[in-house]
């Protein structure tokens, strides 16, 4: 346990002082837990399959730091949806921050840093030995231009994955082990499935999963370098490859379920699990949805790189920050220590579907899919996910999302879509 005796002693003293000042509960009962030895943690993994990973992490925290109370201070909202992000933002602005909150490593943190809502935690990298434990590439992605780090990742997720139901494919004469090297080949199979009577061969969920599908489509048609150029300004949004990608995107959407705007991402995964759809494009948090249903890798489901993207690892990381101006920094640090610890990363990632950010963890203890992800992360070209905060700041993602909504609701055509995406980059 890292909490020092001095810290523990001062904690006890503060509790006593607060109790004496009347901040504790009435009648000399327990001093208020709000004042000390608690950590309020904000995530959007508040329910369903997402909560199971968090529960595993909390289990390790309670073992490593039994003196500190964990408070689940989060709000449901897959992918850190706009509802959960807006709720968090209003808490930050009204000086009612959770002690720590999960965000995505990368550009998503820029505004929190600029507005001084979160603290520089570079010192904890030295203290917890993370500079050696995390891969250099990850440290580079976490660091700001001035070399500071503002969050500690619990994992690494891969976004560009195609999930398939092999039985549905076999029944319809499609080779279930196929990886698609192009979107055209994939679309040809979607058409076959549609003709065979599968109404929604490709399932998709509400807004952000539709942005996620756009991301993997852009990646397929532009390749990793030009895709990354969209976010660093070296690829023009007017590029003809973007036009091709947007046309492909429109075609892909035409094979999806009409009730998509009412479905969370996991309901879209459930359509593949249940055989209603053959395919879903989603990040590897979907593994938890298959595992929860006891589905077997290879027989009940297959997972391969999204069409046209093999050899590229579309990266994102859930990363915990420490809010500014909190009462009990020691408890927040203790949580961050658990998040970064070997034990914490193993317990969490085994369930979450992602891979540990640490490299000193035995890959043998993870699922078959995760072993492939560990290997791919080590050898593939890595690009940053736009839907999941790694590539662009929140305001730009909001503008991209608005462009996707307008296109999918028929308000804009491909040309209008392309122009709106171009405008999103200009701010
Ligand atoms: C991602 C997040 C994952 C998972 C997913 C679905 O943005 O990084 O951990 O929660 O959304 O909610």
XYZ file of C-alpha atoms and ligand atoms in Angstrom:
439
model
C 0.000 0.000 0.000
C 1.497 3.340 -1.027
C -0.358 5.638 1.358
C 2.263 6.660 3.882
C 1.779 6.634 7.615
C 2.187 10.427 7.621
C -0.578 10.778 5.060
C -2.818 8.361 6.948
C -2.144 10.230 10.183
C -2.956 13.585 8.623
C -6.100 12.040 7.158
C -7.196 10.950 10.624
C -6.397 14.399 11.984
C -8.393 16.178 9.281
C -11.331 13.852 9.887
C -11.205 14.704 13.582
C -10.966 18.433 12.911
C -13.854 18.284 10.446
C -15.925 16.292 12.894
C -15.133 18.837 15.615
C -16.154 21.658 13.245
C -19.482 19.968 12.841
C -18.913 18.828 9.252
C -19.349 15.222 10.309
C -22.738 13.634 10.828
C -24.779 14.840 13.762
C -24.590 13.372 17.241
C -20.892 12.463 17.167
C -21.427 9.621 14.691
C -18.940 8.704 11.968
C -17.130 11.728 10.529
C -18.363 12.625 7.056
C -16.876 10.348 4.415
C -17.316 13.177 1.949
C -14.528 15.023 3.667
C -11.869 12.346 3.511
C -10.637 8.903 2.559
C -12.942 8.533 -0.364
C -12.509 8.776 -4.061
C -15.380 9.728 -6.340
C -14.744 8.183 -9.752
C -16.620 9.258 -12.851
C -16.964 6.863 -15.799
C -19.704 6.099 -18.309
C -19.420 2.410 -17.484
C -22.371 2.727 -15.181
C -24.412 -0.304 -16.188
C -24.585 -3.466 -18.292
C -21.539 -5.170 -19.747
C -19.458 -2.031 -19.339
C -19.807 -2.046 -15.574
C -18.280 -5.489 -15.153
C -14.784 -4.274 -16.044
C -15.093 -1.353 -13.667
C -16.264 -3.681 -10.892
C -13.145 -5.812 -11.375
C -10.956 -2.728 -11.069
C -12.798 -1.620 -7.944
C -12.192 -5.101 -6.501
C -8.427 -4.622 -6.887
C -8.628 -1.082 -5.494
C -10.447 -2.270 -2.383
C -7.750 -4.878 -1.853
C -4.865 -2.477 -2.425
C -6.397 0.465 -0.512
C -8.953 -0.850 1.985
C -8.844 2.434 3.918
C -10.371 4.398 1.039
C -14.016 4.304 0.054
C -14.701 4.012 -3.678
C -17.684 6.078 -4.788
C -19.156 5.345 -8.202
C -19.858 8.866 -9.402
C -20.525 8.098 -13.064
C -23.318 8.362 -15.563
C -24.378 5.892 -18.241
C -23.536 6.946 -21.782
C -21.657 4.545 -24.035
C -18.541 5.922 -25.664
C -18.653 8.911 -23.354
C -21.688 10.024 -25.388
C -22.528 13.719 -25.524
C -24.950 13.351 -22.588
C -22.313 12.009 -20.253
C -19.650 14.431 -21.530
C -21.995 17.419 -21.110
C -22.913 16.311 -17.606
C -19.250 16.058 -16.703
C -18.506 19.430 -18.281
C -21.203 21.157 -16.247
C -19.833 19.629 -13.056
C -16.354 20.840 -13.916
C -17.638 24.315 -14.657
C -19.624 24.552 -11.425
C -16.632 23.433 -9.338
C -18.281 20.150 -8.433
C -15.780 17.793 -10.051
C -15.514 14.082 -9.412
C -12.062 13.379 -7.919
C -11.037 11.430 -10.984
C -12.771 10.875 -14.277
C -12.201 8.701 -17.269
C -11.592 10.334 -20.629
C -9.766 9.264 -23.746
C -6.038 9.737 -24.010
C -5.071 12.259 -26.678
C -6.757 15.312 -28.171
C -9.926 14.920 -26.072
C -7.994 16.192 -23.047
C -6.947 19.472 -24.667
C -9.862 21.576 -23.422
C -9.753 20.106 -19.919
C -6.075 21.050 -19.771
C -6.612 24.520 -21.228
C -9.429 25.214 -18.754
C -7.267 23.857 -15.901
C -9.874 21.267 -14.959
C -7.269 18.519 -14.645
C -3.834 18.198 -13.113
C -0.456 17.335 -14.541
C 0.240 13.793 -13.306
C 3.689 13.387 -14.908
C 5.212 13.011 -11.432
C 3.146 9.868 -10.830
C 4.747 8.253 -13.886
C 8.084 8.437 -12.080
C 6.595 7.456 -8.735
C 4.731 4.401 -10.077
C 7.482 3.373 -12.554
C 5.195 3.858 -15.561
C 7.811 5.358 -17.841
C 9.338 1.886 -18.039
C 6.081 -0.077 -17.909
C 4.232 1.685 -20.767
C 5.386 1.481 -24.405
C 7.191 4.518 -25.766
C 4.620 4.985 -28.512
C 1.873 5.235 -25.898
C 3.875 7.691 -23.769
C 4.342 9.878 -26.852
C 0.606 9.863 -27.521
C -0.101 10.763 -23.883
C 2.360 13.641 -23.706
C 1.467 17.231 -24.513
C 3.795 19.370 -26.663
C 5.552 20.578 -23.514
C 6.166 17.003 -22.358
C 3.540 16.827 -19.601
C 1.089 13.979 -19.055
C -2.404 14.577 -17.699
C -3.888 11.095 -17.442
C -3.094 7.467 -16.680
C -4.446 4.861 -19.124
C -6.164 1.748 -17.884
C -6.026 0.023 -21.254
C -5.626 0.152 -25.003
C -8.667 -0.493 -27.188
C -8.725 -1.320 -30.882
C -11.538 0.387 -32.795
C -11.254 -1.108 -36.309
C -12.856 -4.502 -35.899
C -15.454 -6.470 -37.819
C -17.538 -8.814 -35.652
C -19.320 -11.597 -37.490
C -21.728 -14.432 -36.824
C -20.151 -17.397 -38.689
C -23.381 -19.412 -38.686
C -25.328 -16.707 -40.485
C -22.505 -16.459 -43.007
C -22.265 -20.206 -43.616
C -26.005 -20.538 -44.013
C -25.829 -17.962 -46.748
C -22.870 -19.345 -48.636
C -20.259 -16.915 -47.343
C -16.845 -18.096 -46.209
C -16.914 -17.238 -42.483
C -13.178 -16.876 -42.008
C -12.903 -14.151 -44.617
C -11.069 -10.946 -43.920
C -12.038 -8.286 -46.421
C -9.254 -6.435 -48.146
C -11.598 -3.827 -49.556
C -14.947 -2.243 -48.850
C -16.195 -3.294 -52.287
C -15.654 -6.964 -51.432
C -17.448 -6.470 -48.130
C -20.359 -4.659 -49.759
C -20.709 -7.511 -52.293
C -21.283 -9.920 -49.379
C -23.730 -7.546 -47.696
C -25.685 -7.529 -50.926
C -25.672 -11.357 -51.012
C -27.007 -11.472 -47.475
C -29.685 -8.926 -48.229
C -30.790 -10.927 -51.274
C -30.915 -14.022 -49.083
C -33.453 -12.286 -46.853
C -31.298 -10.877 -44.020
C -32.940 -7.495 -43.533
C -30.041 -5.803 -41.738
C -26.817 -7.625 -42.666
C -24.759 -4.939 -40.908
C -25.989 -3.790 -37.498
C -25.244 -0.356 -36.122
C -26.310 1.598 -33.066
C -27.118 5.215 -32.378
C -25.088 8.343 -33.107
C -21.519 7.612 -32.042
C -21.507 4.042 -33.442
C -22.494 5.655 -36.772
C -19.495 7.997 -36.467
C -17.398 4.961 -35.585
C -18.499 3.286 -38.826
C -17.499 6.411 -40.742
C -14.073 6.336 -39.081
C -13.306 2.788 -40.221
C -14.635 3.592 -43.718
C -12.300 6.592 -44.025
C -9.437 4.470 -42.765
C -10.158 1.800 -45.396
C -10.328 4.171 -48.329
C -7.558 6.558 -47.348
C -5.082 4.194 -45.705
C -3.374 5.022 -42.397
C -1.255 7.935 -43.542
C -3.916 9.928 -45.366
C -6.468 9.051 -42.644
C -4.118 10.548 -40.010
C -3.652 13.522 -42.324
C -7.337 14.375 -41.929
C -6.660 15.148 -38.266
C -3.254 16.801 -38.583
C -4.195 18.880 -41.604
C -1.996 17.162 -44.191
C -4.950 15.553 -46.029
C -7.551 17.865 -47.509
C -11.164 16.986 -46.818
C -11.831 17.722 -50.492
C -9.582 14.750 -51.472
C -11.289 12.387 -53.945
C -10.545 9.437 -51.635
C -12.762 11.097 -49.039
C -15.547 11.297 -51.629
C -15.148 7.568 -52.332
C -15.221 6.821 -48.594
C -18.381 8.867 -48.077
C -20.074 7.106 -50.974
C -19.081 3.773 -49.466
C -20.375 4.961 -46.124
C -23.780 5.781 -47.608
C -23.890 2.315 -49.167
C -22.908 0.611 -45.895
C -25.600 2.514 -44.022
C -28.179 1.232 -46.505
C -27.523 -2.298 -45.215
C -28.099 -1.383 -41.560
C -31.103 -1.712 -39.253
C -33.762 1.003 -39.573
C -34.132 1.279 -35.768
C -30.444 2.220 -35.419
C -31.085 5.621 -33.832
C -32.752 3.955 -30.853
C -30.033 1.374 -30.154
C -27.029 1.562 -27.858
C -23.848 -0.022 -29.236
C -24.343 -3.238 -27.237
C -27.847 -3.744 -28.641
C -26.272 -3.660 -32.106
C -23.750 -6.308 -30.960
C -26.676 -8.356 -29.662
C -28.116 -8.413 -33.187
C -25.001 -10.294 -34.356
C -24.988 -12.538 -31.304
C -28.643 -13.453 -31.937
C -28.125 -14.008 -35.684
C -30.408 -11.181 -36.771
C -27.424 -9.482 -38.439
C -24.258 -11.014 -39.839
C -21.844 -8.181 -39.089
C -21.127 -5.268 -36.780
C -18.179 -2.870 -36.824
C -17.204 -1.954 -33.280
C -14.220 -1.629 -30.977
C -13.049 -4.460 -28.776
C -15.146 -3.441 -25.758
C -17.716 -5.517 -27.687
C -15.813 -8.596 -26.500
C -17.498 -8.106 -23.121
C -20.917 -8.389 -24.792
C -19.957 -11.737 -26.384
C -18.269 -13.009 -23.217
C -21.272 -12.120 -21.077
C -23.402 -14.323 -23.335
C -20.779 -17.109 -23.095
C -20.165 -17.030 -26.824
C -17.126 -18.899 -28.126
C -14.487 -17.156 -30.223
C -14.269 -18.789 -33.661
C -17.473 -20.803 -33.491
C -20.115 -18.414 -32.181
C -18.427 -15.256 -33.383
C -15.438 -14.138 -35.348
C -13.519 -10.906 -35.129
C -11.110 -9.611 -37.783
C -9.825 -6.175 -38.796
C -12.567 -3.982 -40.287
C -12.748 -4.313 -44.102
C -9.779 -2.741 -45.858
C -7.901 -1.936 -42.630
C -5.743 -4.917 -41.824
C -2.231 -4.045 -40.770
C -3.545 -0.916 -39.022
C -4.419 -0.658 -35.356
C -6.969 2.114 -34.791
C -6.034 3.108 -31.277
C -7.768 4.613 -28.265
C -7.161 4.410 -24.549
C -9.423 4.969 -21.581
C -7.383 7.180 -19.353
C -8.030 8.470 -15.838
C -7.420 12.107 -14.960
C -7.219 13.855 -11.599
C -9.463 16.906 -11.233
C -8.115 20.235 -10.019
C -9.034 21.621 -6.627
C -10.098 18.384 -4.974
C -10.021 17.833 -1.246
C -8.346 14.465 -1.083
C -5.585 14.139 -3.640
C -4.036 11.181 -1.840
C -7.122 9.060 -2.378
C -7.277 10.115 -6.024
C -3.620 9.143 -6.422
C -4.314 5.799 -4.805
C -7.009 5.140 -7.435
C -4.591 6.108 -10.208
C -2.016 3.802 -8.712
C -4.452 0.877 -8.845
C -5.440 1.766 -12.421
C -1.810 1.653 -13.491
C -0.806 -1.384 -11.430
C -0.195 -4.776 -13.000
C -2.953 -6.343 -10.944
C -5.430 -3.585 -11.801
C -4.672 -3.722 -15.522
C -4.950 -7.501 -15.679
C -8.236 -7.703 -13.765
C -9.819 -4.833 -15.691
C -8.700 -5.781 -19.190
C -9.570 -9.451 -18.913
C -13.190 -8.352 -18.728
C -13.126 -5.107 -20.689
C -11.867 -6.687 -23.932
C -8.999 -4.239 -24.310
C -5.321 -4.943 -23.701
C -3.195 -3.628 -20.846
C -1.254 -0.442 -21.427
C 1.631 -2.068 -19.522
C 4.002 -4.246 -21.494
C 5.226 -6.286 -18.502
C 2.086 -8.409 -18.341
C 1.929 -12.047 -19.490
C -0.251 -12.193 -22.665
C -0.971 -15.876 -21.938
C -3.676 -14.986 -19.420
C -5.865 -13.140 -21.944
C -8.482 -14.360 -24.422
C -7.651 -15.537 -27.937
C -8.853 -12.270 -29.412
C -6.795 -10.214 -26.958
C -3.650 -12.169 -27.831
C -4.126 -11.105 -31.454
C -4.625 -7.500 -30.341
C -1.428 -7.551 -28.266
C 0.440 -8.813 -31.303
C -1.154 -6.285 -33.666
C -0.436 -3.387 -31.344
C 3.218 -4.438 -31.376
C 3.552 -4.707 -35.156
C 0.787 -2.767 -36.987
C 0.694 0.860 -38.062
C -1.028 2.744 -35.255
C -3.537 5.500 -35.965
C -5.703 7.501 -33.570
C -9.435 7.004 -33.233
C -11.501 10.095 -33.930
C -14.784 8.843 -32.416
C -13.027 7.940 -29.178
C -11.122 11.100 -28.441
C -7.605 10.243 -29.552
C -7.458 12.290 -32.766
C -9.396 15.527 -32.322
C -10.702 17.799 -29.540
C -14.306 17.416 -28.346
C -15.590 20.453 -30.273
C -14.333 19.044 -33.592
C -15.823 15.642 -32.862
C -19.139 17.343 -32.071
C -19.072 19.024 -35.499
C -18.225 15.706 -37.218
C -21.073 14.041 -35.345
C -23.505 16.748 -36.459
C -22.398 16.188 -40.082
C -22.984 12.426 -39.727
C -26.439 12.949 -38.230
C -27.401 15.313 -41.055
C -26.194 12.846 -43.697
C -27.854 9.809 -42.150
C -31.144 11.594 -41.747
C -31.107 12.512 -45.440
C -30.621 16.229 -44.840
C -27.380 16.340 -46.831
C -25.935 14.467 -49.808
C -22.340 13.279 -50.178
C -21.144 16.699 -51.373
C -22.826 18.460 -48.444
C -21.463 15.840 -46.053
C -17.932 16.307 -47.361
C -18.227 20.091 -47.081
C -19.540 19.847 -43.489
C -16.682 17.532 -42.524
C -14.225 19.962 -44.072
C -15.775 22.790 -42.070
C -15.439 20.747 -38.844
C -11.672 20.883 -39.238
C -11.717 24.658 -39.476
C -13.434 25.081 -36.131
C -15.334 3.923 -25.807
C -14.579 3.635 -24.572
C -14.694 2.214 -24.243
C -16.131 1.792 -24.187
C -16.876 2.244 -25.412
C -18.359 1.980 -25.380
O -15.275 5.282 -26.103
O -13.257 3.995 -24.750
O -14.080 1.944 -23.016
O -16.686 2.274 -23.033
O -16.672 3.585 -25.651
O -18.999 2.653 -24.356
